[in-house]
CSV table of C-alpha atoms in Angstrom, one decimal:
chain,number,residue,atom,x,y,z
A,1,MET,CA,-66.9,36.1,60.9
A,2,ASP,CA,-63.3,36.0,60.8
A,3,SER,CA,-61.6,32.7,61.1
A,4,LYS,CA,-58.0,31.8,60.8
A,5,VAL,CA,-57.2,28.5,59.4
A,6,GLU,CA,-53.7,27.3,60.3
A,7,SER,CA,-52.2,24.8,58.0
A,8,PRO,CA,-50.9,21.9,60.1
A,9,ARG,CA,-47.1,22.1,59.9
A,10,GLN,CA,-44.9,19.2,60.4
A,11,LEU,CA,-41.8,19.9,62.4
A,12,MET,CA,-38.7,18.3,61.2
A,13,ARG,CA,-37.6,15.9,63.9
A,14,LEU,CA,-34.2,14.7,64.4
A,15,ARG,CA,-33.6,11.5,66.3
A,16,GLY,CA,-30.5,9.8,67.3
A,17,ARG,CA,-29.9,6.1,66.7
A,18,SER,CA,-26.8,4.0,66.9
A,19,TYR,CA,-25.8,1.1,64.7
A,20,VAL,CA,-23.2,-1.5,64.8
A,21,MET,CA,-21.0,-1.2,61.7
A,22,PHE,CA,-18.3,-3.3,60.2
A,23,VAL,CA,-15.0,-1.4,59.8
A,24,LEU,CA,-12.5,-2.4,57.1
A,25,SER,CA,-9.0,-1.2,57.5
A,26,PRO,CA,-7.0,-1.3,54.3
A,27,ALA,CA,-3.3,-1.9,54.5
A,28,MET,CA,-0.5,-1.2,52.0
A,29,PRO,CA,-0.1,-2.3,49.4
A,30,ILE,CA,-3.7,-1.8,48.5
A,31,VAL,CA,-3.5,-4.3,45.6
A,32,ASN,CA,-2.7,-7.1,48.0
A,33,TRP,CA,-5.3,-6.1,50.4
A,34,LEU,CA,-7.9,-6.2,47.6
A,35,GLU,CA,-6.8,-9.7,46.8
A,36,ASP,CA,-7.6,-10.7,50.4
A,37,ILE,CA,-11.0,-9.2,50.0
A,38,ASP,CA,-11.5,-11.2,46.8
A,39,ALA,CA,-10.4,-14.4,48.6
A,40,THR,CA,-13.0,-13.8,51.3
A,41,LEU,CA,-15.6,-13.3,48.7
A,42,ALA,CA,-14.6,-16.4,46.8
A,43,ARG,CA,-15.1,-18.5,50.0
A,44,SER,CA,-18.4,-16.8,51.0
A,45,PRO,CA,-19.9,-14.8,48.1
A,46,GLY,CA,-22.6,-13.4,50.3
A,47,PHE,CA,-20.3,-12.1,53.0
A,48,PHE,CA,-20.9,-8.4,52.4
A,49,VAL,CA,-24.6,-8.7,51.3
A,50,GLY,CA,-26.6,-6.4,53.5
A,51,ARG,CA,-23.5,-5.3,55.4
A,52,PRO,CA,-22.5,-1.8,54.5
A,53,ILE,CA,-19.1,-0.9,56.0
A,54,VAL,CA,-17.0,2.0,57.2
A,55,LEU,CA,-13.5,2.3,55.7
A,56,ASP,CA,-10.8,3.2,58.2
A,57,LEU,CA,-7.9,4.8,56.3
A,58,ALA,CA,-5.7,5.6,59.3
A,59,ALA,CA,-3.1,3.0,58.2
A,60,VAL,CA,-2.8,4.2,54.7
A,61,GLU,CA,-1.9,7.4,53.1
A,62,LEU,CA,-4.1,8.1,50.0
A,63,SER,CA,-4.9,11.1,47.9
A,64,THR,CA,-8.5,12.2,47.1
A,65,HIS,CA,-8.1,10.4,43.9
A,66,GLY,CA,-6.7,7.3,45.5
A,67,ILE,CA,-9.6,7.2,48.0
A,68,ALA,CA,-12.2,7.6,45.2
A,69,HIS,CA,-10.4,4.7,43.3
A,70,LEU,CA,-10.5,2.4,46.4
A,71,VAL,CA,-14.1,3.2,47.1
A,72,SER,CA,-15.2,2.4,43.6
A,73,ASN,CA,-13.1,-0.8,43.6
A,74,LEU,CA,-14.9,-1.9,46.7
A,75,GLU,CA,-18.3,-1.0,45.2
A,76,SER,CA,-17.6,-3.0,42.1
A,77,ARG,CA,-17.2,-6.0,44.4
A,78,GLY,CA,-20.5,-5.4,46.0
A,79,VAL,CA,-19.1,-3.8,49.2
A,80,ARG,CA,-21.0,-0.6,50.0
A,81,VAL,CA,-18.9,2.0,51.8
A,82,LEU,CA,-21.1,4.1,54.1
A,83,GLY,CA,-18.5,6.3,55.6
A,84,LEU,CA,-14.8,7.0,56.0
A,85,GLU,CA,-12.7,7.3,59.1
A,86,GLY,CA,-9.1,8.2,60.0
A,87,VAL,CA,-8.7,10.7,57.2
A,88,GLU,CA,-8.4,14.5,57.0
A,89,ALA,CA,-11.7,16.2,56.3
A,90,GLY,CA,-10.0,18.4,53.7
A,91,LEU,CA,-9.1,15.4,51.5
A,92,LEU,CA,-12.8,14.5,51.0
A,93,ASP,CA,-15.0,16.0,48.4
A,94,ALA,CA,-18.8,15.7,47.9
A,95,SER,CA,-18.5,12.6,45.7
A,96,LEU,CA,-17.0,10.5,48.5
A,97,PRO,CA,-18.7,9.0,51.5
A,98,PRO,CA,-18.9,11.3,54.5
A,99,LEU,CA,-16.3,11.4,57.3
A,100,MET,CA,-17.4,9.6,60.5
A,101,THR,CA,-16.0,10.2,63.9
A,102,GLY,CA,-16.6,9.0,67.5
A,103,GLY,CA,-16.9,5.3,66.7
A,104,ARG,CA,-16.4,2.9,69.5
A,105,PRO,CA,-15.4,-0.7,69.1
A,106,SER,CA,-18.0,-3.3,69.9
A,107,ALA,CA,-18.1,-7.1,69.9
A,108,VAL,CA,-19.8,-8.5,66.8
A,109,GLU,CA,-20.6,-12.1,66.0
A,110,LEU,CA,-19.1,-12.4,62.6
A,111,ALA,CA,-19.4,-15.9,61.3
A,112,GLU,CA,-23.1,-16.5,61.8
A,113,THR,CA,-23.4,-19.1,59.1
A,114,GLU,CA,-20.4,-21.1,60.1
A,115,LYS,CA,-21.7,-21.2,63.7
A,116,VAL,CA,-25.0,-22.8,62.7
A,117,VAL,CA,-23.0,-25.6,61.0
A,118,GLU,CA,-21.0,-26.2,64.1
A,119,ASP,CA,-24.1,-26.3,66.3
A,120,LYS,CA,-25.5,-29.0,64.1
A,121,LEU,CA,-22.5,-31.3,64.0
A,122,PRO,CA,-22.7,-32.7,67.5
A,123,ALA,CA,-26.2,-34.0,66.8
A,124,ALA,CA,-26.3,-37.7,65.7
A,125,PRO,CA,-26.1,-38.0,61.9
A,126,PRO,CA,-29.5,-39.1,60.5
A,127,SER,CA,-30.0,-42.7,59.7
A,128,LEU,CA,-32.8,-44.9,58.4
A,129,LEU,CA,-33.7,-48.2,60.0
A,130,LEU,CA,-35.7,-50.7,58.0
A,131,GLN,CA,-37.2,-53.5,60.1
A,132,ASN,CA,-38.6,-55.5,57.2
A,133,PRO,CA,-36.8,-57.2,54.3
A,134,VAL,CA,-36.4,-55.0,51.2
A,135,ARG,CA,-38.1,-56.9,48.4
A,136,SER,CA,-37.3,-57.2,44.7
A,137,GLY,CA,-38.3,-54.0,42.9
A,138,GLN,CA,-38.2,-51.8,45.9
A,139,ARG,CA,-35.9,-48.9,45.9
A,140,ILE,CA,-34.8,-47.2,49.1
A,141,VAL,CA,-33.2,-43.8,48.7
A,142,PHE,CA,-31.8,-42.0,51.7
A,143,THR,CA,-29.3,-39.4,50.8
A,144,GLU,CA,-29.1,-37.9,54.3
A,145,GLY,CA,-27.1,-40.6,56.0
A,146,ASP,CA,-26.8,-44.4,56.8
A,147,VAL,CA,-29.3,-47.1,56.0
A,148,THR,CA,-29.6,-50.1,58.2
A,149,VAL,CA,-31.7,-53.1,57.1
A,150,LEU,CA,-32.5,-55.8,59.7
A,151,GLY,CA,-33.7,-58.3,57.1
A,152,SER,CA,-32.4,-59.2,53.7
A,153,VAL,CA,-32.2,-57.1,50.5
A,154,GLY,CA,-33.8,-59.2,47.7
A,155,SER,CA,-32.4,-59.7,44.2
A,156,GLY,CA,-33.6,-56.7,42.1
A,157,ALA,CA,-34.0,-54.4,45.1
A,158,GLU,CA,-31.8,-51.3,45.5
A,159,ILE,CA,-30.6,-49.3,48.5
A,160,VAL,CA,-29.1,-45.9,47.9
A,161,ALA,CA,-27.6,-44.1,50.8
A,162,GLY,CA,-25.6,-40.9,51.4
A,163,GLY,CA,-23.7,-42.6,54.1
A,164,SER,CA,-22.9,-46.3,54.8
A,165,ILE,CA,-25.2,-49.3,54.3
A,166,HIS,CA,-25.6,-52.0,56.9
A,167,VAL,CA,-27.5,-55.2,56.0
A,168,TYR,CA,-28.0,-57.8,58.8
A,169,GLY,CA,-29.5,-60.3,56.4
A,170,THR,CA,-28.4,-61.4,53.0
A,171,LEU,CA,-27.5,-58.7,50.5
A,172,ARG,CA,-28.7,-60.0,47.1
A,173,GLY,CA,-29.7,-56.8,45.4
A,174,ARG,CA,-27.8,-53.5,44.7
A,175,ALA,CA,-26.2,-51.3,47.3
A,176,MET,CA,-24.9,-47.8,46.6
A,177,ALA,CA,-23.3,-46.0,49.5
A,178,GLY,CA,-21.8,-42.5,49.8
A,179,ILE,CA,-23.7,-41.2,46.7
A,180,ASN,CA,-23.1,-37.6,47.7
A,181,GLY,CA,-19.3,-38.0,47.2
A,182,ASN,CA,-18.7,-39.6,50.6
A,183,SER,CA,-15.8,-41.9,49.9
A,184,ALA,CA,-15.5,-42.9,53.5
A,185,ALA,CA,-18.9,-44.7,53.3
A,186,ARG,CA,-18.9,-48.4,53.6
A,187,ILE,CA,-21.2,-51.3,52.9
A,188,TYR,CA,-21.5,-54.1,55.5
A,189,CYS,CA,-23.6,-57.2,55.2
A,190,GLN,CA,-24.1,-60.5,57.0
A,191,LYS,CA,-24.0,-62.5,53.8
A,192,ILE,CA,-22.8,-61.2,50.5
A,193,GLU,CA,-24.6,-62.2,47.3
A,194,ALA,CA,-24.9,-58.7,45.9
A,195,GLU,CA,-25.7,-57.9,42.3
A,196,LEU,CA,-23.8,-54.6,42.5
A,197,LEU,CA,-21.9,-52.6,45.1
A,198,ALA,CA,-21.0,-49.0,44.7
A,199,ILE,CA,-19.3,-46.4,46.9
A,200,ASP,CA,-19.1,-42.8,45.8
A,201,GLY,CA,-19.5,-43.8,42.2
A,202,TYR,CA,-17.0,-46.7,42.1
A,203,TYR,CA,-18.7,-50.0,41.6
A,204,GLN,CA,-18.2,-53.7,41.3
A,205,THR,CA,-20.8,-56.1,39.8
A,206,ALA,CA,-21.5,-59.6,41.0
A,207,GLU,CA,-18.9,-61.0,38.6
A,208,ASP,CA,-16.1,-58.9,40.1
A,209,ILE,CA,-16.8,-60.1,43.6
A,210,GLY,CA,-14.5,-63.1,44.4
A,211,GLU,CA,-16.2,-66.5,44.7
A,212,THR,CA,-14.4,-67.1,48.0
A,213,LEU,CA,-16.3,-64.2,49.6
A,214,ARG,CA,-19.8,-65.2,48.5
A,215,ARG,CA,-22.3,-66.1,51.2
A,216,ARG,CA,-19.9,-64.8,53.9
A,217,PRO,CA,-20.1,-61.7,56.1
A,218,ALA,CA,-18.2,-58.9,54.3
A,219,GLN,CA,-17.6,-55.2,54.0
A,220,ALA,CA,-16.8,-53.1,51.0
A,221,TRP,CA,-14.8,-49.9,51.3
A,222,LEU,CA,-12.8,-47.5,49.1
A,223,ASP,CA,-9.1,-47.6,49.1
A,224,GLY,CA,-8.3,-44.5,47.0
A,225,GLU,CA,-10.0,-45.3,43.7
A,226,MET,CA,-10.1,-49.1,44.3
A,227,MET,CA,-13.1,-50.8,45.9
A,228,ARG,CA,-12.0,-53.5,48.4
A,229,ILE,CA,-14.2,-56.2,49.6
A,230,THR,CA,-13.0,-58.0,52.6
A,231,PRO,CA,-14.5,-60.6,54.9
A,232,LEU,CA,-15.7,-59.6,58.3
A,233,ASN,CA,-14.2,-61.5,61.2
B,1,MET,CA,-65.9,-63.6,59.6
B,2,ALA,CA,-65.2,-63.8,55.9
B,3,LYS,CA,-61.6,-63.9,54.7
B,4,VAL,CA,-60.4,-62.5,51.4
B,5,LEU,CA,-57.5,-64.5,50.1
B,6,VAL,CA,-55.5,-63.6,47.0
B,7,VAL,CA,-53.5,-66.2,45.1
B,8,THR,CA,-50.7,-64.4,43.3
B,9,SER,CA,-47.2,-64.8,42.0
B,10,GLY,CA,-45.9,-62.1,39.7
B,11,LYS,CA,-44.7,-64.7,37.2
B,12,GLY,CA,-47.1,-66.5,34.9
B,13,GLY,CA,-47.5,-70.3,34.6
B,14,VAL,CA,-46.5,-71.2,38.1
B,15,GLY,CA,-49.9,-72.6,39.1
B,16,LYS,CA,-52.0,-69.8,40.5
B,17,THR,CA,-55.2,-70.9,38.8
B,18,THR,CA,-54.7,-74.6,39.5
B,19,SER,CA,-53.9,-73.7,43.2
B,20,THR,CA,-57.0,-71.4,43.5
B,21,ALA,CA,-59.3,-74.2,42.2
B,22,ALA,CA,-57.6,-76.9,44.3
B,23,ILE,CA,-57.6,-75.0,47.6
B,24,GLY,CA,-61.1,-73.5,47.0
B,25,ALA,CA,-62.4,-77.0,46.5
B,26,ALA,CA,-60.5,-78.4,49.5
B,27,LEU,CA,-62.0,-75.7,51.7
B,28,ALA,CA,-65.5,-76.3,50.3
B,29,GLN,CA,-65.1,-80.0,51.0
B,30,ARG,CA,-64.5,-79.1,54.6
B,31,GLY,CA,-67.9,-77.4,54.7
B,32,GLU,CA,-66.7,-73.8,54.2
B,33,LYS,CA,-68.7,-71.6,51.9
B,34,VAL,CA,-66.2,-70.6,49.2
B,35,VAL,CA,-66.2,-68.4,46.1
B,36,VAL,CA,-63.3,-68.3,43.7
B,37,VAL,CA,-63.1,-65.1,41.7
B,38,ASP,CA,-61.2,-64.9,38.4
B,39,PHE,CA,-59.4,-61.6,38.1
B,40,ASP,CA,-57.6,-62.5,34.9
B,41,VAL,CA,-59.9,-60.3,32.7
B,42,GLY,CA,-59.2,-61.0,29.0
B,43,LEU,CA,-57.4,-64.3,29.7
B,44,ARG,CA,-59.8,-66.2,31.9
B,45,ASN,CA,-58.9,-69.8,32.8
B,46,LEU,CA,-60.5,-70.5,36.1
B,47,ASP,CA,-63.8,-71.4,34.5
B,48,LEU,CA,-62.1,-74.1,32.5
B,49,ILE,CA,-60.2,-75.5,35.5
B,50,MET,CA,-63.5,-75.5,37.4
B,51,GLY,CA,-65.3,-77.2,34.5
B,52,ALA,CA,-67.9,-74.3,34.4
B,53,GLU,CA,-67.0,-72.8,31.0
B,54,ARG,CA,-70.3,-73.7,29.4
B,55,ARG,CA,-72.3,-72.1,32.1
B,56,VAL,CA,-70.9,-68.6,32.1
B,57,VAL,CA,-73.6,-65.9,31.4
B,58,PHE,CA,-72.5,-62.8,33.3
B,59,ASP,CA,-69.0,-62.0,34.6
B,60,LEU,CA,-67.0,-59.9,37.0
B,61,ILE,CA,-67.0,-56.9,34.6
B,62,ASN,CA,-70.8,-57.0,34.1
B,63,VAL,CA,-71.3,-56.9,37.9
B,64,ALA,CA,-68.7,-54.2,38.4
B,65,GLN,CA,-70.4,-52.0,35.8
B,66,GLY,CA,-73.9,-52.7,37.2
B,67,VAL,CA,-75.1,-54.6,34.1
B,68,ALA,CA,-75.8,-57.7,36.1
B,69,LYS,CA,-76.5,-58.6,39.7
B,70,LEU,CA,-73.9,-60.5,41.7
B,71,SER,CA,-76.4,-63.4,42.1
B,72,GLN,CA,-76.8,-63.7,38.3
B,73,ALA,CA,-73.0,-63.9,37.7
B,74,LEU,CA,-72.2,-66.5,40.5
B,75,ILE,CA,-72.0,-70.1,39.2
B,76,ARG,CA,-72.5,-72.9,41.7
B,77,ASP,CA,-70.2,-75.9,41.4
B,78,LYS,CA,-72.0,-79.1,40.3
B,79,ARG,CA,-70.0,-81.3,42.6
B,80,LEU,CA,-69.8,-79.2,45.8
B,81,GLU,CA,-72.8,-77.1,47.0
B,82,SER,CA,-70.7,-74.7,48.9
B,83,LEU,CA,-68.3,-73.9,46.1
B,84,TRP,CA,-69.0,-71.0,43.7
B,85,LEU,CA,-67.3,-69.3,40.8
B,86,LEU,CA,-67.3,-65.7,39.7
B,87,PRO,CA,-65.8,-65.7,36.2
B,88,ALA,CA,-63.8,-63.0,34.5
B,89,SER,CA,-64.7,-61.5,31.1
B,90,GLN,CA,-62.8,-62.9,28.1
B,91,THR,CA,-63.8,-60.1,25.7
B,92,ARG,CA,-62.6,-57.2,27.8
B,93,ASP,CA,-59.2,-56.2,29.3
B,94,LYS,CA,-57.9,-55.3,32.7
B,95,ASP,CA,-58.7,-51.6,32.2
B,96,ALA,CA,-62.4,-52.4,32.4
B,97,LEU,CA,-61.9,-53.0,36.2
B,98,THR,CA,-62.2,-50.1,38.5
B,99,GLU,CA,-61.1,-49.9,42.1
B,100,GLU,CA,-64.6,-48.9,43.3
B,101,GLY,CA,-66.2,-51.7,41.3
B,102,VAL,CA,-63.9,-54.3,42.8
B,103,ARG,CA,-64.3,-52.8,46.3
B,104,ASP,CA,-68.1,-53.1,46.1
B,105,ILE,CA,-68.0,-56.7,44.7
B,106,ILE,CA,-65.6,-57.8,47.4
B,107,ALA,CA,-67.7,-56.2,50.1
B,108,ASP,CA,-70.8,-57.9,48.8
B,109,LEU,CA,-69.0,-61.3,48.6
B,110,ARG,CA,-67.8,-60.9,52.2
B,111,THR,CA,-71.4,-60.9,53.4
B,112,LYS,CA,-72.2,-64.1,51.5
B,113,PHE,CA,-69.1,-66.4,51.9
B,114,ASP,CA,-66.6,-67.7,54.4
B,115,TRP,CA,-63.8,-67.5,51.9
B,116,VAL,CA,-63.4,-65.1,48.9
B,117,ILE,CA,-60.4,-66.5,46.9
B,118,CYS,CA,-59.1,-64.1,44.2
B,119,ASP,CA,-57.2,-65.7,41.4
B,120,SER,CA,-54.7,-62.9,40.3
B,121,PRO,CA,-53.4,-62.5,36.8
B,122,ALA,CA,-49.7,-62.6,36.3
B,123,GLY,CA,-47.7,-59.4,36.2
B,124,ILE,CA,-47.6,-56.4,38.5
B,125,GLU,CA,-50.1,-54.2,36.7
B,126,ARG,CA,-53.6,-53.2,37.2
B,127,GLY,CA,-55.2,-56.7,37.2
B,128,ALA,CA,-52.8,-58.0,39.8
B,129,THR,CA,-52.9,-54.9,42.0
B,130,LEU,CA,-56.7,-54.9,42.0
B,131,ALA,CA,-56.8,-58.6,42.8
B,132,MET,CA,-54.7,-58.1,45.9
B,133,ARG,CA,-56.1,-54.7,46.8
B,134,TYR,CA,-58.7,-55.8,49.4
B,135,ALA,CA,-57.0,-59.0,50.5
B,136,ASP,CA,-56.7,-60.1,54.2
B,137,GLU,CA,-54.4,-63.0,53.3
B,138,ALA,CA,-52.2,-63.9,50.4
B,139,ILE,CA,-50.9,-67.1,49.0
B,140,VAL,CA,-47.7,-66.4,47.0
B,141,VAL,CA,-47.2,-69.2,44.5
B,142,THR,CA,-43.7,-70.0,43.4
B,143,ASN,CA,-41.8,-72.7,41.6
B,144,PRO,CA,-38.4,-73.8,42.9
B,145,GLU,CA,-36.4,-71.7,40.4
B,146,VAL,CA,-34.8,-68.3,40.7
B,147,SER,CA,-36.9,-66.2,38.3
B,148,SER,CA,-40.1,-67.3,39.9
B,149,VAL,CA,-38.7,-66.7,43.4
B,150,ARG,CA,-37.5,-63.2,42.6
B,151,ASP,CA,-40.9,-62.3,41.1
B,152,ALA,CA,-42.6,-63.7,44.2
B,153,ASP,CA,-40.3,-61.4,46.3
B,154,ARG,CA,-41.5,-58.5,44.2
B,155,ILE,CA,-45.1,-59.4,44.8
B,156,ILE,CA,-44.6,-59.7,48.5
B,157,GLY,CA,-43.2,-56.1,48.5
B,158,MET,CA,-46.4,-55.0,46.7
B,159,LEU,CA,-48.6,-56.9,49.2
B,160,ASP,CA,-46.8,-54.9,51.9
B,161,SER,CA,-47.4,-51.5,50.2
B,162,LYS,CA,-50.2,-51.5,47.7
B,163,THR,CA,-53.0,-53.2,49.6
B,164,VAL,CA,-55.7,-51.4,51.6
B,165,LYS,CA,-54.5,-53.3,54.7
B,166,ALA,CA,-50.9,-52.1,54.2
B,167,GLU,CA,-52.0,-48.6,53.7
B,168,ALA,CA,-53.9,-48.7,57.0
B,169,GLY,CA,-50.7,-49.8,58.7
B,170,GLU,CA,-51.8,-53.4,59.0
B,171,GLN,CA,-50.2,-56.5,57.5
B,172,VAL,CA,-51.6,-58.8,54.8
B,173,LYS,CA,-50.9,-62.3,56.2
B,174,LYS,CA,-48.7,-64.0,53.6
B,175,HIS,CA,-48.0,-67.7,52.9
B,176,VAL,CA,-45.7,-69.2,50.3
B,177,LEU,CA,-46.9,-72.2,48.3
B,178,ILE,CA,-44.2,-74.0,46.4
B,179,THR,CA,-45.6,-75.8,43.3
B,180,ARG,CA,-44.1,-78.1,40.7
B,181,TYR,CA,-41.6,-79.4,43.2
B,182,ASP,CA,-39.7,-82.2,41.4
B,183,THR,CA,-38.1,-84.6,43.8
B,184,GLY,CA,-35.7,-86.0,41.2
B,185,ARG,CA,-34.4,-82.7,40.1
B,186,ALA,CA,-34.2,-81.5,43.7
B,187,ALA,CA,-32.1,-84.5,44.6
B,188,ARG,CA,-29.7,-83.6,41.8
B,189,GLY,CA,-29.5,-80.0,42.9
B,190,GLU,CA,-31.1,-78.7,39.8
B,191,MET,CA,-33.7,-76.7,41.6
B,192,LEU,CA,-33.7,-74.2,44.5
B,193,SER,CA,-34.1,-76.0,47.8
B,194,ILE,CA,-37.1,-75.4,50.0
B,195,ASP,CA,-34.7,-73.8,52.6
B,196,ASP,CA,-33.3,-71.5,50.0
B,197,ILE,CA,-36.7,-70.3,48.9
B,198,LEU,CA,-37.9,-69.7,52.5
B,199,GLU,CA,-34.7,-67.9,53.3
B,200,ILE,CA,-35.1,-65.6,50.3
B,201,LEU,CA,-38.8,-64.9,50.8
B,202,ALA,CA,-38.9,-64.9,54.6
B,203,ILE,CA,-42.6,-65.8,54.9
B,204,PRO,CA,-44.2,-68.9,56.3
B,205,LEU,CA,-44.6,-72.0,54.1
B,206,LEU,CA,-48.2,-73.1,53.4
B,207,GLY,CA,-47.4,-76.3,51.4
B,208,ILE,CA,-45.2,-78.0,48.8
B,209,ILE,CA,-47.0,-79.4,45.8
B,210,PRO,CA,-45.1,-82.1,43.9
B,211,GLU,CA,-44.8,-82.0,40.1
B,212,SER,CA,-47.3,-84.5,38.9
B,213,GLN,CA,-49.3,-85.7,35.9
B,214,ASP,CA,-52.3,-85.7,38.1
B,215,VAL,CA,-52.5,-81.9,38.0
B,216,LEU,CA,-52.5,-81.8,34.2
B,217,ARG,CA,-55.1,-84.7,34.1
B,218,ALA,CA,-57.4,-82.9,36.4
B,219,SER,CA,-57.1,-79.6,34.5
B,220,ASN,CA,-58.0,-81.3,31.2
B,221,VAL,CA,-61.2,-82.8,32.6
B,222,GLY,CA,-62.1,-79.4,34.2
B,223,SER,CA,-61.9,-80.5,37.8
B,224,PRO,CA,-59.9,-79.2,40.7
B,225,VAL,CA,-57.2,-81.8,41.5
B,226,THR,CA,-58.5,-82.1,45.0
B,227,LEU,CA,-61.9,-83.3,43.7
B,228,ASN,CA,-60.6,-85.3,40.7
B,229,ASP,CA,-58.3,-87.7,42.6
B,230,ALA,CA,-58.3,-86.9,46.3
B,231,ALA,CA,-55.8,-89.6,47.0
B,232,SER,CA,-53.2,-88.3,44.7
B,233,MET,CA,-50.0,-86.7,46.0
B,234,PRO,CA,-50.8,-83.1,44.8
B,235,ALA,CA,-54.4,-83.4,46.1
B,236,ARG,CA,-53.2,-84.4,49.5
B,237,ALA,CA,-50.7,-81.6,49.6
B,238,TYR,CA,-53.4,-79.1,48.6
B,239,SER,CA,-55.8,-80.4,51.2
B,240,ASP,CA,-53.1,-80.1,53.9
B,241,ALA,CA,-52.5,-76.5,52.7
B,242,ALA,CA,-56.2,-75.7,53.0
B,243,ARG,CA,-56.3,-77.2,56.5
B,244,ARG,CA,-53.3,-74.9,57.5
B,245,LEU,CA,-55.3,-71.9,56.1
B,246,THR,CA,-58.1,-72.7,58.6
B,247,GLY,CA,-55.6,-72.6,61.4
B,248,GLU,CA,-54.9,-76.3,61.8
B,249,THR,CA,-51.4,-77.5,62.5
B,250,VAL,CA,-50.5,-80.2,59.9
B,251,ALA,CA,-47.1,-81.7,59.6
B,252,MET,CA,-45.3,-80.6,56.4
B,253,MET,CA,-45.0,-83.4,53.9
B,254,VAL,CA,-41.8,-82.9,51.9
B,255,PRO,CA,-42.3,-84.9,48.7
B,256,ALA,CA,-39.7,-87.7,48.5
B,257,GLU,CA,-38.6,-89.6,45.5
B,258,PRO,CA,-40.8,-92.7,45.0
B,259,ARG,CA,-39.1,-95.7,46.6
B,260,ARG,CA,-37.9,-98.3,44.1
B,261,GLY,CA,-39.1,-101.7,44.8
B,262,PHE,CA,-36.9,-104.8,45.2
B,263,MET,CA,-37.7,-106.1,41.8
B,264,ASP,CA,-37.1,-102.7,40.1
B,265,ARG,CA,-33.6,-102.5,41.7
B,266,LEU,CA,-32.9,-106.1,40.8
B,267,LEU,CA,-33.8,-105.5,37.2
B,268,GLY,CA,-32.3,-102.0,37.1
B,269,ARG,CA,-35.4,-100.4,35.7
B,270,ARG,CA,-36.0,-96.8,36.1
B,271,ALA,CA,-38.8,-95.8,38.4
B,272,ALA,CA,-41.2,-93.4,36.8
């Protein structure tokens, strides 16, 4: 019996697909333009990560050598050049990225990361409310924002906040506000008998707090590098 | 419904053991069935104050470790039938106590008594945390001076975080008992005032016990002050505190300086 076995052959299939690409258009002088790129990278080092680009050379006149030099300069900064545009085909050799044509402009959302931050800002900054007195030996750490205590803060207790600290009872312990470098943070209390007050690393101990202020409603704030404690009302 | 009450302070020497014995006896005098439990393993004192030191056979650790039965370790007071003592071990230390052991003993005592009063050791370590662990209520003992008040504040914080009740989201009911209150020194402003203490601690006042030789005398003869001399000032203050614990409303007696008689004033003698 004769049988014919045909080996299954895969046909090469070509498919079309379009991508949105970022296009960089260098300007003369190239050195200055590269400095701008460096500045962008300094601000957001991950800017070009996962974002290959097309180089539009229409605005500059470069030799084959010049183009090769520019491409390698970009690659060394982590910018991958996928194709070139606006240049004579004859100028390109095999070592350079291919020539691209027929590109159409499209709207791209560039600053994704910055946008997320903006979206979050309008939401109320987080704060921690403590309904009970803070007792000696207790340490409340809340780096995300303000701390409000309805009762008193006992001698030997400690409140650490990223934002401001509000104490509606007597503050006898230690209060440290703005610990993440927030110099605008303040400490407010109904009656000041604090052992230590600190804002953004600047502190005063009980000894530094004027006797006239003691047992009165007061606030502490930073005036440059000076901590000021002033009576409330 | 049995109540587990811890007598605690943080600071040592403020009168926890004296207060445990006095309040335990005062409650027993009112017909309540009371056991006082010494948690000061290694430095036991409650047996001395209760005058039972010569009758200790088994102790808390023996029961916790299953060496003895609870009924073998409990000592009945010779003066009051409804007052019992569970002594601590003097030869061991606080590490001999386990959380499970304490839990089982407290659960057992709850079924047998109206009041289980735990005399806490000083400090904030294992002994003190285990004494308060299963408490329903707490008496925080403090003297009218700053170090004792700050330690009391620390202990209140622990009552609010380290007890079974606190972990279940409930509150241990807390009272402050001010002991060794000296009227003369208070008048001269040498001590914290009652108002200052209450403002700092922010918990209800159970009683004010005046500084008195009667307390020392009672301790030396091994008798709770409420039994030794029921008419004395500290005994009356402790009895009032015990009545407040049972829910009675009793007017607070703030100890006043003893009035000097006409002859004393005339002769310019100092009143004691």
